[in-house]
Amino acid sequence: MLTVFSEKHALRNAKTELYGGELVPPFECPVRAEYVLAHLKKVELGKVIVADEFGLDPITRIHDPAFLDFLEQCWRDWQAEGYRGEAIPTVWPARGMQQRIPNHIGGRLGYYAMAGETAISNGTWEAARASVNVALTAQAVIKNGASEAFALCRPPGHHAAGDMFGGYCFINNAAVSAQAFIDQGASRVAILDVDFHHGNGTQAIFYNRSDVMFLSLHGDPKDAFPHFLGYEDETGSGAGEGFNFNYPMSPGTNYKTWESALDDACKKIANYSPDALVISLGVDTFEHDPISFFKLTSDDFKRYGATIGALKLPTLFIMEGGYAVDEIGLNTVNVLQGYEGL
Protein backbone atom coordinates (compact mmCIF):
# COMPACT_ATOMS: atom_id res chain seq x y z
CA MET A 1 0.00 0.00 0.00
CA LEU A 2 1.26 3.43 -0.93
CA THR A 3 1.77 5.90 1.93
CA VAL A 4 1.87 9.70 1.61
CA PHE A 5 3.78 11.65 4.26
CA SER A 6 5.17 15.12 4.89
CA GLU A 7 8.06 16.01 7.17
CA LYS A 8 6.30 19.34 7.72
CA HIS A 9 4.06 17.63 10.28
CA ALA A 10 6.85 18.34 12.79
CA LEU A 11 6.13 22.08 12.51
CA ARG A 12 3.11 21.36 14.67
CA ASN A 13 4.97 21.04 17.96
CA ALA A 14 2.92 22.78 20.63
CA LYS A 15 4.30 22.63 24.15
CA THR A 16 1.11 22.97 26.18
CA GLU A 17 -2.26 21.27 26.44
CA LEU A 18 -4.93 21.95 29.04
CA TYR A 19 -5.66 18.55 30.61
CA GLY A 20 -7.03 17.73 34.04
CA GLY A 21 -6.64 21.31 35.19
CA GLU A 22 -2.96 21.41 34.28
CA LEU A 23 -0.89 22.57 31.34
CA VAL A 24 0.83 19.36 30.20
CA PRO A 25 2.87 18.32 27.14
CA PRO A 26 0.35 17.59 24.37
CA PHE A 27 -0.73 14.00 23.74
CA GLU A 28 -0.83 14.91 20.04
CA CYS A 29 2.90 15.32 19.36
CA PRO A 30 5.39 14.78 16.50
CA VAL A 31 6.61 11.38 17.70
CA ARG A 32 3.18 9.90 16.89
CA ALA A 33 3.82 10.15 13.16
CA GLU A 34 7.40 8.96 13.55
CA TYR A 35 6.26 5.78 15.33
CA VAL A 36 3.87 5.01 12.47
CA LEU A 37 6.39 5.79 9.75
CA ALA A 38 9.04 3.64 11.42
CA HIS A 39 6.73 0.63 11.57
CA LEU A 40 5.62 1.12 7.97
CA LYS A 41 9.26 0.94 6.92
CA LYS A 42 9.99 -1.99 9.22
CA VAL A 43 7.37 -4.21 7.58
CA GLU A 44 8.02 -2.77 4.11
CA LEU A 45 4.33 -2.20 3.52
CA GLY A 46 4.93 -0.15 0.39
CA LYS A 47 6.39 2.97 -1.11
CA VAL A 48 6.33 6.24 0.86
CA ILE A 49 5.99 9.41 -1.21
CA VAL A 50 5.94 13.10 -0.35
CA ALA A 51 2.83 15.23 -0.68
CA ASP A 52 2.03 17.53 -3.58
CA GLU A 53 0.73 21.09 -3.13
CA PHE A 54 -2.96 21.65 -3.86
CA GLY A 55 -3.54 25.24 -2.81
CA LEU A 56 -6.54 26.55 -0.90
CA ASP A 57 -9.30 25.87 -3.44
CA PRO A 58 -10.13 22.29 -2.34
CA ILE A 59 -9.96 23.38 1.31
CA THR A 60 -12.43 26.23 0.82
CA ARG A 61 -14.90 23.70 -0.60
CA ILE A 62 -15.25 22.64 3.05
CA HIS A 63 -13.95 25.45 5.26
CA ASP A 64 -15.04 29.08 5.60
CA PRO A 65 -12.30 31.31 4.09
CA ALA A 66 -12.55 33.64 7.10
CA PHE A 67 -11.80 30.69 9.38
CA LEU A 68 -8.77 29.76 7.28
CA ASP A 69 -7.58 33.37 7.46
CA PHE A 70 -7.91 33.17 11.23
CA LEU A 71 -5.79 29.99 11.38
CA GLU A 72 -3.13 31.55 9.19
CA GLN A 73 -2.95 34.80 11.18
CA CYS A 74 -3.65 33.56 14.71
CA TRP A 75 -0.11 33.05 15.96
CA ARG A 76 1.11 36.38 14.60
CA ASP A 77 -1.87 38.21 16.09
CA TRP A 78 -1.36 36.47 19.43
CA GLN A 79 2.29 37.47 19.52
CA ALA A 80 1.40 41.03 18.56
CA GLU A 81 -0.58 41.29 21.81
CA GLY A 82 2.61 40.51 23.69
CA TYR A 83 1.42 37.20 25.14
CA ARG A 84 4.23 34.91 26.23
CA GLY A 85 2.47 31.53 26.12
CA GLU A 86 0.79 29.63 23.33
CA ALA A 87 -2.61 30.71 22.00
CA ILE A 88 -5.31 28.97 24.04
CA PRO A 89 -8.97 30.08 24.04
CA THR A 90 -10.45 31.15 27.37
CA VAL A 91 -13.89 32.48 26.44
CA TRP A 92 -16.68 31.22 24.12
CA PRO A 93 -19.95 32.58 22.70
CA ALA A 94 -22.04 30.43 25.04
CA ARG A 95 -25.84 30.16 25.24
CA GLY A 96 -27.51 33.57 25.27
CA MET A 97 -24.45 35.42 23.97
CA GLN A 98 -23.82 37.15 20.67
CA GLN A 99 -22.36 35.14 17.78
CA ARG A 100 -20.28 38.04 16.48
CA ILE A 101 -16.61 37.74 15.58
CA PRO A 102 -14.54 39.99 17.87
CA ASN A 103 -11.55 42.02 16.77
CA HIS A 104 -9.34 40.94 19.66
CA ILE A 105 -7.42 37.70 19.11
CA GLY A 106 -8.63 36.31 22.45
CA GLY A 107 -12.22 36.69 21.31
CA ARG A 108 -11.53 35.30 17.85
CA LEU A 109 -9.86 32.25 19.39
CA GLY A 110 -12.99 31.55 21.41
CA TYR A 111 -15.29 32.17 18.46
CA TYR A 112 -13.50 29.63 16.26
CA ALA A 113 -12.65 27.05 18.96
CA MET A 114 -14.78 24.11 20.03
CA ALA A 115 -12.68 23.35 23.13
CA GLY A 116 -9.83 24.74 25.20
CA GLU A 117 -7.26 21.96 25.16
CA THR A 118 -5.71 22.73 21.77
CA ALA A 119 -3.07 25.46 21.70
CA ILE A 120 -2.06 27.24 18.50
CA SER A 121 1.65 27.92 18.20
CA ASN A 122 4.33 28.70 15.65
CA GLY A 123 4.10 26.28 12.70
CA THR A 124 0.54 25.13 13.35
CA TRP A 125 -0.89 26.59 10.13
CA GLU A 126 1.96 25.30 7.99
CA ALA A 127 1.62 21.79 9.44
CA ALA A 128 -2.16 21.78 8.98
CA ARG A 129 -1.74 22.81 5.34
CA ALA A 130 0.84 20.06 4.84
CA SER A 131 -1.49 17.53 6.45
CA VAL A 132 -4.37 18.24 4.09
CA ASN A 133 -1.94 18.09 1.16
CA VAL A 134 -0.98 14.61 2.32
CA ALA A 135 -4.65 13.61 2.27
CA LEU A 136 -5.29 15.16 -1.14
CA THR A 137 -2.20 13.51 -2.63
CA ALA A 138 -3.41 10.10 -1.44
CA GLN A 139 -6.90 10.89 -2.73
CA ALA A 140 -5.45 11.70 -6.16
CA VAL A 141 -3.61 8.37 -6.17
CA ILE A 142 -6.95 6.59 -5.80
CA LYS A 143 -8.68 8.86 -8.31
CA ASN A 144 -5.95 7.89 -10.79
CA GLY A 145 -6.67 4.19 -10.40
CA ALA A 146 -5.17 2.79 -7.19
CA SER A 147 -7.50 0.70 -5.05
CA GLU A 148 -6.14 2.02 -1.76
CA ALA A 149 -3.74 4.51 -0.20
CA PHE A 150 -2.72 5.67 3.27
CA ALA A 151 -2.43 9.35 4.14
CA LEU A 152 -0.18 9.63 7.21
CA CYS A 153 -1.69 12.94 8.26
CA ARG A 154 -0.62 15.00 11.22
CA PRO A 155 -2.21 17.06 12.68
CA PRO A 156 -5.46 15.09 12.50
CA GLY A 157 -8.69 16.61 11.24
CA HIS A 158 -12.00 14.97 12.12
CA HIS A 159 -12.95 17.39 14.94
CA ALA A 160 -12.55 20.43 12.67
CA ALA A 161 -15.88 21.75 11.37
CA GLY A 162 -16.36 24.26 8.58
CA ASP A 163 -15.42 27.17 10.84
CA MET A 164 -14.17 25.56 14.03
CA PHE A 165 -10.97 23.97 15.36
CA GLY A 166 -10.29 21.84 18.43
CA GLY A 167 -9.51 18.33 19.54
CA TYR A 168 -6.03 18.77 17.98
CA CYS A 169 -7.69 19.38 14.58
CA PHE A 170 -7.56 22.44 12.32
CA ILE A 171 -8.46 21.36 8.75
CA ASN A 172 -10.73 18.37 8.21
CA ASN A 173 -8.59 16.14 6.00
CA ALA A 174 -11.25 13.45 5.58
CA ALA A 175 -13.96 15.94 4.63
CA VAL A 176 -11.74 17.78 2.14
CA SER A 177 -10.79 14.45 0.54
CA ALA A 178 -14.39 13.23 0.34
CA GLN A 179 -15.39 16.50 -1.30
CA ALA A 180 -12.54 16.11 -3.79
CA PHE A 181 -13.95 12.72 -4.84
CA ILE A 182 -17.38 14.33 -5.33
CA ASP A 183 -15.95 17.27 -7.27
CA GLN A 184 -14.09 14.86 -9.54
CA GLY A 185 -17.22 12.91 -10.47
CA ALA A 186 -18.12 10.54 -7.65
CA SER A 187 -21.85 10.29 -6.98
CA ARG A 188 -21.52 8.97 -3.42
CA VAL A 189 -18.73 8.76 -0.86
CA ALA A 190 -18.82 7.08 2.55
CA ILE A 191 -16.71 8.19 5.51
CA LEU A 192 -16.19 5.57 8.21
CA ASP A 193 -14.68 7.06 11.37
CA VAL A 194 -13.11 4.41 13.62
CA ASP A 195 -11.30 6.85 15.91
CA PHE A 196 -12.20 6.52 19.59
CA HIS A 197 -13.62 10.05 19.60
CA HIS A 198 -16.66 11.08 17.59
CA GLY A 199 -15.86 12.89 14.35
CA ASN A 200 -18.06 15.85 15.21
CA GLY A 201 -16.54 18.11 12.57
CA THR A 202 -17.10 15.63 9.77
CA GLN A 203 -20.66 14.99 10.89
CA ALA A 204 -21.44 18.71 11.00
CA ILE A 205 -20.01 19.31 7.54
CA PHE A 206 -22.10 16.63 5.81
CA TYR A 207 -25.16 16.46 8.07
CA ASN A 208 -27.50 17.95 5.48
CA ARG A 209 -26.18 15.98 2.52
CA SER A 210 -26.96 12.60 0.99
CA ASP A 211 -23.92 12.35 -1.31
CA VAL A 212 -21.59 11.73 1.65
CA MET A 213 -22.62 9.11 4.20
CA PHE A 214 -20.96 9.46 7.61
CA LEU A 215 -20.64 6.60 10.10
CA SER A 216 -18.77 6.88 13.42
CA LEU A 217 -17.85 4.29 16.06
CA HIS A 218 -16.82 6.07 19.25
CA GLY A 219 -16.93 6.52 23.00
CA ASP A 220 -20.37 7.55 24.22
CA PRO A 221 -20.41 11.37 24.37
CA LYS A 222 -22.02 11.11 27.81
CA ASP A 223 -18.58 9.90 28.93
CA ALA A 224 -16.12 10.99 26.23
CA PHE A 225 -14.91 14.05 24.33
CA PRO A 226 -16.38 15.90 22.44
CA HIS A 227 -19.45 15.33 24.68
CA PHE A 228 -21.90 17.47 22.73
CA LEU A 229 -22.28 15.48 19.50
CA GLY A 230 -22.24 11.81 18.54
CA TYR A 231 -25.50 10.46 19.90
CA GLU A 232 -27.35 7.63 18.17
CA ASP A 233 -30.41 9.74 17.38
CA GLU A 234 -28.38 12.12 15.18
CA THR A 235 -29.34 10.70 11.79
CA GLY A 236 -28.99 13.65 9.43
CA SER A 237 -31.20 16.57 8.48
CA GLY A 238 -33.01 17.61 5.32
CA ALA A 239 -31.47 15.91 2.32
CA GLY A 240 -29.07 14.21 4.73
CA GLU A 241 -31.74 12.47 6.79
CA GLY A 242 -30.83 8.78 7.04
CA PHE A 243 -27.23 9.25 5.92
CA ASN A 244 -25.59 9.83 9.33
CA PHE A 245 -24.98 6.93 11.72
CA ASN A 246 -23.45 7.04 15.19
CA TYR A 247 -22.42 4.06 17.28
CA PRO A 248 -21.66 5.39 20.78
CA MET A 249 -20.20 2.79 23.15
CA SER A 250 -19.54 2.63 26.87
CA PRO A 251 -16.32 2.63 28.91
CA GLY A 252 -14.58 -0.73 28.79
CA THR A 253 -15.99 -1.71 25.38
CA ASN A 254 -14.22 -4.82 24.09
CA TYR A 255 -13.66 -5.92 20.52
CA LYS A 256 -16.71 -8.20 20.34
CA THR A 257 -19.03 -5.28 21.04
CA TRP A 258 -17.05 -2.89 18.86
CA GLU A 259 -16.96 -5.41 15.99
CA SER A 260 -20.74 -5.74 16.07
CA ALA A 261 -21.03 -1.99 15.47
CA LEU A 262 -18.44 -2.18 12.68
CA ASP A 263 -20.32 -5.01 10.98
CA ASP A 264 -23.53 -2.99 11.01
CA ALA A 265 -21.73 0.08 9.65
CA CYS A 266 -20.15 -1.98 6.86
CA LYS A 267 -23.55 -3.37 5.87
CA LYS A 268 -24.88 0.17 5.58
CA ILE A 269 -21.86 1.16 3.49
CA ALA A 270 -22.33 -1.82 1.19
CA ASN A 271 -26.00 -0.95 0.70
CA TYR A 272 -25.09 2.67 -0.02
CA SER A 273 -22.66 1.48 -2.73
CA PRO A 274 -20.29 4.46 -2.64
CA ASP A 275 -17.77 5.22 -5.36
CA ALA A 276 -15.09 5.64 -2.69
CA LEU A 277 -14.61 4.97 1.01
CA VAL A 278 -12.69 7.28 3.33
CA ILE A 279 -11.52 5.83 6.65
CA SER A 280 -10.83 8.26 9.48
CA LEU A 281 -8.26 5.96 11.02
CA GLY A 282 -7.78 6.63 14.70
CA VAL A 283 -6.13 3.83 16.64
CA ASP A 284 -6.89 5.32 20.05
CA THR A 285 -9.38 2.49 20.59
CA PHE A 286 -6.31 0.56 21.80
CA GLU A 287 -6.52 -0.84 25.33
CA HIS A 288 -3.46 1.13 26.49
CA ASP A 289 -4.19 4.47 24.82
CA PRO A 290 -3.64 7.21 27.44
CA ILE A 291 -6.83 9.24 26.83
CA SER A 292 -9.42 6.63 25.76
CA PHE A 293 -11.43 3.82 27.34
CA PHE A 294 -11.96 1.05 24.76
CA LYS A 295 -10.14 -2.27 25.08
CA LEU A 296 -9.07 -3.30 21.57
CA THR A 297 -5.87 -5.35 21.37
CA SER A 298 -3.22 -5.05 18.67
CA ASP A 299 -4.53 -8.19 16.93
CA ASP A 300 -8.02 -6.68 16.79
CA PHE A 301 -6.77 -3.94 14.47
CA LYS A 302 -5.73 -6.51 11.88
CA ARG A 303 -9.12 -8.20 12.18
CA TYR A 304 -11.09 -5.07 11.51
CA GLY A 305 -8.78 -4.07 8.66
CA ALA A 306 -9.84 -7.30 6.96
CA THR A 307 -13.51 -6.44 7.55
CA ILE A 308 -13.04 -3.10 5.81
CA GLY A 309 -11.13 -4.78 2.99
CA ALA A 310 -14.02 -7.17 2.39
CA LEU A 311 -16.10 -4.22 1.15
CA LYS A 312 -13.90 -4.18 -1.98
CA LEU A 313 -14.15 -0.42 -2.39
CA PRO A 314 -11.53 2.16 -3.40
CA THR A 315 -10.36 3.08 0.09
CA LEU A 316 -8.47 6.09 1.40
CA PHE A 317 -7.10 5.70 4.92
CA ILE A 318 -6.49 9.03 6.70
CA MET A 319 -4.64 9.12 10.02
CA GLU A 320 -6.56 10.66 12.89
CA GLY A 321 -5.91 9.85 16.58
CA GLY A 322 -3.93 7.30 18.53
CA TYR A 323 -1.48 8.76 20.94
CA ALA A 324 2.18 8.48 21.73
CA VAL A 325 2.49 4.90 22.88
CA ASP A 326 4.89 2.57 21.10
CA GLU A 327 2.03 0.46 19.74
CA ILE A 328 0.57 3.27 17.62
CA GLY A 329 2.80 2.17 14.74
CA LEU A 330 1.99 -1.51 15.13
CA ASN A 331 -1.74 -0.92 15.43
CA THR A 332 -1.91 1.41 12.44
CA VAL A 333 0.04 -0.97 10.23
CA ASN A 334 -2.07 -3.89 11.48
CA VAL A 335 -5.19 -2.22 10.09
CA LEU A 336 -3.51 -1.67 6.72
CA GLN A 337 -2.11 -5.20 6.57
CA GLY A 338 -5.46 -6.64 7.59
CA TYR A 339 -7.09 -4.66 4.80
CA GLU A 340 -4.63 -6.13 2.29
CA GLY A 341 -5.04 -9.66 3.64
CA LEU A 342 -1.45 -9.85 4.92
PDB file of N, CA, C and O in Angstrom, residues 5-14 28 30 51 59 71-72 121-135 152-157 168-171 173:
ATOM      1  N   PHE A   5       3.279  11.107   2.998  1.00  0.00           N
ATOM      2  CA  PHE A   5       3.777  11.650   4.260  1.00  0.00           C
ATOM      3  C   PHE A   5       4.440  12.994   3.986  1.00  0.00           C
ATOM      4  O   PHE A   5       4.937  13.234   2.884  1.00  0.00           O
ATOM      5  N   SER A   6       4.454  13.852   4.980  1.00  0.00           N
ATOM      6  CA  SER A   6       5.172  15.123   4.886  1.00  0.00           C
ATOM      7  C   SER A   6       5.955  15.368   6.164  1.00  0.00           C
ATOM      8  O   SER A   6       5.389  15.308   7.267  1.00  0.00           O
ATOM      9  N   GLU A   7       7.231  15.669   6.017  1.00  0.00           N
ATOM     10  CA  GLU A   7       8.062  16.011   7.166  1.00  0.00           C
ATOM     11  C   GLU A   7       7.590  17.299   7.841  1.00  0.00           C
ATOM     12  O   GLU A   7       7.933  17.564   9.002  1.00  0.00           O
ATOM     13  N   LYS A   8       6.774  18.074   7.146  1.00  0.00           N
ATOM     14  CA  LYS A   8       6.301  19.336   7.719  1.00  0.00           C
ATOM     15  C   LYS A   8       5.348  19.123   8.891  1.00  0.00           C
ATOM     16  O   LYS A   8       5.016  20.083   9.585  1.00  0.00           O
ATOM     17  N   HIS A   9       4.913  17.885   9.116  1.00  0.00           N
ATOM     18  CA  HIS A   9       4.063  17.635  10.277  1.00  0.00           C
ATOM     19  C   HIS A   9       4.751  18.100  11.559  1.00  0.00           C
ATOM     20  O   HIS A   9       4.102  18.527  12.525  1.00  0.00           O
ATOM     21  N   ALA A  10       6.089  18.006  11.589  1.00  0.00           N
ATOM     22  CA  ALA A  10       6.847  18.339  12.792  1.00  0.00           C
ATOM     23  C   ALA A  10       6.768  19.820  13.144  1.00  0.00           C
ATOM     24  O   ALA A  10       7.100  20.209  14.276  1.00  0.00           O
ATOM     25  N   LEU A  11       6.320  20.655  12.209  1.00  0.00           N
ATOM     26  CA  LEU A  11       6.134  22.075  12.513  1.00  0.00           C
ATOM     27  C   LEU A  11       5.028  22.289  13.541  1.00  0.00           C
ATOM     28  O   LEU A  11       4.989  23.324  14.212  1.00  0.00           O
ATOM     29  N   ARG A  12       4.134  21.324  13.624  1.00  0.00           N
ATOM     30  CA  ARG A  12       3.109  21.364  14.673  1.00  0.00           C
ATOM     31  C   ARG A  12       3.711  20.714  15.923  1.00  0.00           C
ATOM     32  O   ARG A  12       3.720  19.500  16.065  1.00  0.00           O
ATOM     33  N   ASN A  13       4.241  21.548  16.802  1.00  0.00           N
ATOM     34  CA  ASN A  13       4.970  21.042  17.962  1.00  0.00           C
ATOM     35  C   ASN A  13       4.650  21.916  19.168  1.00  0.00           C
ATOM     36  O   ASN A  13       5.538  22.499  19.805  1.00  0.00           O
ATOM     37  N   ALA A  14       3.351  21.997  19.479  1.00  0.00           N
ATOM     38  CA  ALA A  14       2.915  22.777  20.632  1.00  0.00           C
ATOM     39  C   ALA A  14       3.507  22.194  21.908  1.00  0.00           C
ATOM     40  O   ALA A  14       3.789  21.000  21.999  1.00  0.00           O
ATOM     41  N   GLU A  28      -0.994  14.901  21.497  1.00  0.00           N
ATOM     42  CA  GLU A  28      -0.835  14.912  20.035  1.00  0.00           C
ATOM     43  C   GLU A  28       0.495  15.598  19.731  1.00  0.00           C
ATOM     44  O   GLU A  28       0.574  16.816  19.712  1.00  0.00           O
ATOM     45  N   PRO A  30       4.729  15.258  17.728  1.00  0.00           N
ATOM     46  CA  PRO A  30       5.386  14.776  16.504  1.00  0.00           C
ATOM     47  C   PRO A  30       5.777  13.310  16.516  1.00  0.00           C
ATOM     48  O   PRO A  30       5.738  12.648  15.471  1.00  0.00           O
ATOM     49  N   ALA A  51       4.084  14.628  -0.243  1.00  0.00           N
ATOM     50  CA  ALA A  51       2.834  15.229  -0.683  1.00  0.00           C
ATOM     51  C   ALA A  51       3.054  16.291  -1.748  1.00  0.00           C
ATOM     52  O   ALA A  51       4.070  16.993  -1.758  1.00  0.00           O
ATOM     53  N   ILE A  59      -9.691  23.205  -0.118  1.00  0.00           N
ATOM     54  CA  ILE A  59      -9.963  23.384   1.311  1.00  0.00           C
ATOM     55  C   ILE A  59     -11.169  24.284   1.507  1.00  0.00           C
ATOM     56  O   ILE A  59     -12.025  24.048   2.372  1.00  0.00           O
ATOM     57  N   LEU A  71      -6.844  30.968  11.078  1.00  0.00           N
ATOM     58  CA  LEU A  71      -5.793  29.987  11.381  1.00  0.00           C
ATOM     59  C   LEU A  71      -4.424  30.480  10.913  1.00  0.00           C
ATOM     60  O   LEU A  71      -3.419  30.309  11.611  1.00  0.00           O
ATOM     61  N   GLU A  72      -4.402  31.084   9.736  1.00  0.00           N
ATOM     62  CA  GLU A  72      -3.129  31.546   9.187  1.00  0.00           C
ATOM     63  C   GLU A  72      -2.548  32.700  10.004  1.00  0.00           C
ATOM     64  O   GLU A  72      -1.322  32.789  10.184  1.00  0.00           O
ATOM     65  N   SER A 121       0.296  27.442  17.998  1.00  0.00           N
ATOM     66  CA  SER A 121       1.655  27.923  18.196  1.00  0.00           C
ATOM     67  C   SER A 121       2.324  28.092  16.843  1.00  0.00           C
ATOM     68  O   SER A 121       1.731  27.822  15.784  1.00  0.00           O
ATOM     69  N   ASN A 122       3.562  28.524  16.879  1.00  0.00           N
ATOM     70  CA  ASN A 122       4.327  28.700  15.646  1.00  0.00           C
ATOM     71  C   ASN A 122       4.365  27.397  14.856  1.00  0.00           C
ATOM     72  O   ASN A 122       4.660  26.339  15.404  1.00  0.00           O
ATOM     73  N   GLY A 123       4.050  27.455  13.561  1.00  0.00           N
ATOM     74  CA  GLY A 123       4.097  26.284  12.699  1.00  0.00           C
ATOM     75  C   GLY A 123       2.795  25.523  12.573  1.00  0.00           C
ATOM     76  O   GLY A 123       2.685  24.626  11.728  1.00  0.00           O
ATOM     77  N   THR A 124       1.799  25.880  13.379  1.00  0.00           N
ATOM     78  CA  THR A 124       0.538  25.133  13.347  1.00  0.00           C
ATOM     79  C   THR A 124      -0.129  25.220  11.972  1.00  0.00           C
ATOM     80  O   THR A 124      -0.562  24.205  11.408  1.00  0.00           O
ATOM     81  N   TRP A 125      -0.238  26.418  11.431  1.00  0.00           N
ATOM     82  CA  TRP A 125      -0.890  26.594  10.131  1.00  0.00           C
ATOM     83  C   TRP A 125      -0.142  25.845   9.038  1.00  0.00           C
ATOM     84  O   TRP A 125      -0.754  25.153   8.218  1.00  0.00           O
ATOM     85  N   GLU A 126       1.176  25.954   9.028  1.00  0.00           N
ATOM     86  CA  GLU A 126       1.961  25.295   7.988  1.00  0.00           C
ATOM     87  C   GLU A 126       1.813  23.772   8.068  1.00  0.00           C
ATOM     88  O   GLU A 126       1.704  23.094   7.050  1.00  0.00           O
ATOM     89  N   ALA A 127       1.786  23.240   9.275  1.00  0.00           N
ATOM     90  CA  ALA A 127       1.621  21.794   9.443  1.00  0.00           C
ATOM     91  C   ALA A 127       0.225  21.347   9.028  1.00  0.00           C
ATOM     92  O   ALA A 127       0.057  20.289   8.398  1.00  0.00           O
ATOM     93  N   ALA A 128      -0.792  22.122   9.375  1.00  0.00           N
ATOM     94  CA  ALA A 128      -2.164  21.778   8.981  1.00  0.00           C
ATOM     95  C   ALA A 128      -2.314  21.780   7.465  1.00  0.00           C
ATOM     96  O   ALA A 128      -2.973  20.904   6.885  1.00  0.00           O
ATOM     97  N   ARG A 129      -1.714  22.774   6.806  1.00  0.00           N
ATOM     98  CA  ARG A 129      -1.740  22.806   5.341  1.00  0.00           C
ATOM     99  C   ARG A 129      -1.024  21.590   4.747  1.00  0.00           C
ATOM    100  O   ARG A 129      -1.480  20.976   3.776  1.00  0.00           O
ATOM    101  N   ALA A 130       0.107  21.233   5.321  1.00  0.00           N
ATOM    102  CA  ALA A 130       0.842  20.060   4.836  1.00  0.00           C
ATOM    103  C   ALA A 130       0.016  18.795   5.037  1.00  0.00           C
ATOM    104  O   ALA A 130       0.011  17.898   4.180  1.00  0.00           O
ATOM    105  N   SER A 131      -0.686  18.714   6.152  1.00  0.00           N
ATOM    106  CA  SER A 131      -1.485  17.530   6.455  1.00  0.00           C
ATOM    107  C   SER A 131      -2.598  17.326   5.427  1.00  0.00           C
ATOM    108  O   SER A 131      -2.827  16.211   4.942  1.00  0.00           O
ATOM    109  N   VAL A 132      -3.297  18.399   5.082  1.00  0.00           N
ATOM    110  CA  VAL A 132      -4.365  18.243   4.094  1.00  0.00           C
ATOM    111  C   VAL A 132      -3.789  17.960   2.711  1.00  0.00           C
ATOM    112  O   VAL A 132      -4.402  17.239   1.904  1.00  0.00           O
ATOM    113  N   ASN A 133      -2.591  18.458   2.423  1.00  0.00           N
ATOM    114  CA  ASN A 133      -1.943  18.094   1.157  1.00  0.00           C
ATOM    115  C   ASN A 133      -1.586  16.615   1.110  1.00  0.00           C
ATOM    116  O   ASN A 133      -1.645  15.984   0.042  1.00  0.00           O
ATOM    117  N   VAL A 134      -1.213  16.051   2.246  1.00  0.00           N
ATOM    118  CA  VAL A 134      -0.977  14.605   2.322  1.00  0.00           C
ATOM    119  C   VAL A 134      -2.257  13.854   1.956  1.00  0.00           C
ATOM    120  O   VAL A 134      -2.248  12.917   1.141  1.00  0.00           O
ATOM    121  N   ALA A 135      -3.373  14.269   2.549  1.00  0.00           N
ATOM    122  CA  ALA A 135      -4.650  13.614   2.272  1.00  0.00           C
ATOM    123  C   ALA A 135      -5.042  13.752   0.803  1.00  0.00           C
ATOM    124  O   ALA A 135      -5.481  12.777   0.164  1.00  0.00           O
ATOM    125  N   LEU A 152      -0.704   9.506   5.849  1.00  0.00           N
ATOM    126  CA  LEU A 152      -0.184   9.626   7.209  1.00  0.00           C
ATOM    127  C   LEU A 152      -0.221  11.099   7.608  1.00  0.00           C
ATOM    128  O   LEU A 152       0.768  11.829   7.574  1.00  0.00           O
ATOM    129  N   CYS A 153      -1.427  11.540   7.952  1.00  0.00           N
ATOM    130  CA  CYS A 153      -1.685  12.942   8.255  1.00  0.00           C
ATOM    131  C   CYS A 153      -1.372  13.264   9.709  1.00  0.00           C
ATOM    132  O   CYS A 153      -1.647  12.472  10.612  1.00  0.00           O
ATOM    133  N   ARG A 154      -0.797  14.402   9.902  1.00  0.00           N
ATOM    134  CA  ARG A 154      -0.622  14.998  11.220  1.00  0.00           C
ATOM    135  C   ARG A 154      -0.419  16.494  11.021  1.00  0.00           C
ATOM    136  O   ARG A 154       0.435  16.871  10.221  1.00  0.00           O
ATOM    137  N   PRO A 155      -1.192  17.356  11.690  1.00  0.00           N
ATOM    138  CA  PRO A 155      -2.214  17.060  12.683  1.00  0.00           C
ATOM    139  C   PRO A 155      -3.444  16.378  12.087  1.00  0.00           C
ATOM    140  O   PRO A 155      -3.656  16.421  10.876  1.00  0.00           O
ATOM    141  N   PRO A 156      -4.231  15.725  12.970  1.00  0.00           N
ATOM    142  CA  PRO A 156      -5.463  15.088  12.504  1.00  0.00           C
ATOM    143  C   PRO A 156      -6.509  16.123  12.119  1.00  0.00           C
ATOM    144  O   PRO A 156      -6.252  17.328  12.177  1.00  0.00           O
ATOM    145  N   GLY A 157      -7.727  15.644  11.755  1.00  0.00           N
ATOM    146  CA  GLY A 157      -8.687  16.605  11.235  1.00  0.00           C
ATOM    147  C   GLY A 157     -10.147  16.425  11.589  1.00  0.00           C
ATOM    148  O   GLY A 157     -10.936  17.345  11.390  1.00  0.00           O
ATOM    149  N   TYR A 168      -7.297  18.906  18.727  1.00  0.00           N
ATOM    150  CA  TYR A 168      -6.032  18.775  17.984  1.00  0.00           C
ATOM    151  C   TYR A 168      -6.198  18.964  16.476  1.00  0.00           C
ATOM    152  O   TYR A 168      -5.249  18.747  15.723  1.00  0.00           O
ATOM    153  N   CYS A 169      -7.379  19.359  16.014  1.00  0.00           N
ATOM    154  CA  CYS A 169      -7.689  19.379  14.578  1.00  0.00           C
ATOM    155  C   CYS A 169      -7.927  20.811  14.097  1.00  0.00           C
ATOM    156  O   CYS A 169      -8.582  21.610  14.780  1.00  0.00           O
ATOM    157  N   PHE A 170      -7.463  21.091  12.876  1.00  0.00           N
ATOM    158  CA  PHE A 170      -7.563  22.436  12.319  1.00  0.00           C
ATOM    159  C   PHE A 170      -8.243  22.443  10.946  1.00  0.00           C
ATOM    160  O   PHE A 170      -9.109  23.265  10.679  1.00  0.00           O
ATOM    161  N   ILE A 171      -7.835  21.543  10.065  1.00  0.00           N
ATOM    162  CA  ILE A 171      -8.458  21.355   8.749  1.00  0.00           C
ATOM    163  C   ILE A 171      -8.937  19.912   8.682  1.00  0.00           C
ATOM    164  O   ILE A 171      -8.214  18.992   9.058  1.00  0.00           O
ATOM    165  N   ASN A 173      -9.198  16.844   7.127  1.00  0.00           N
ATOM    166  CA  ASN A 173      -8.587  16.143   6.003  1.00  0.00           C
ATOM    167  C   ASN A 173      -9.541  15.157   5.341  1.00  0.00           C
ATOM    168  O   ASN A 173      -9.574  15.050   4.111  1.00  0.00           O
TER     169      ASN A 173
END
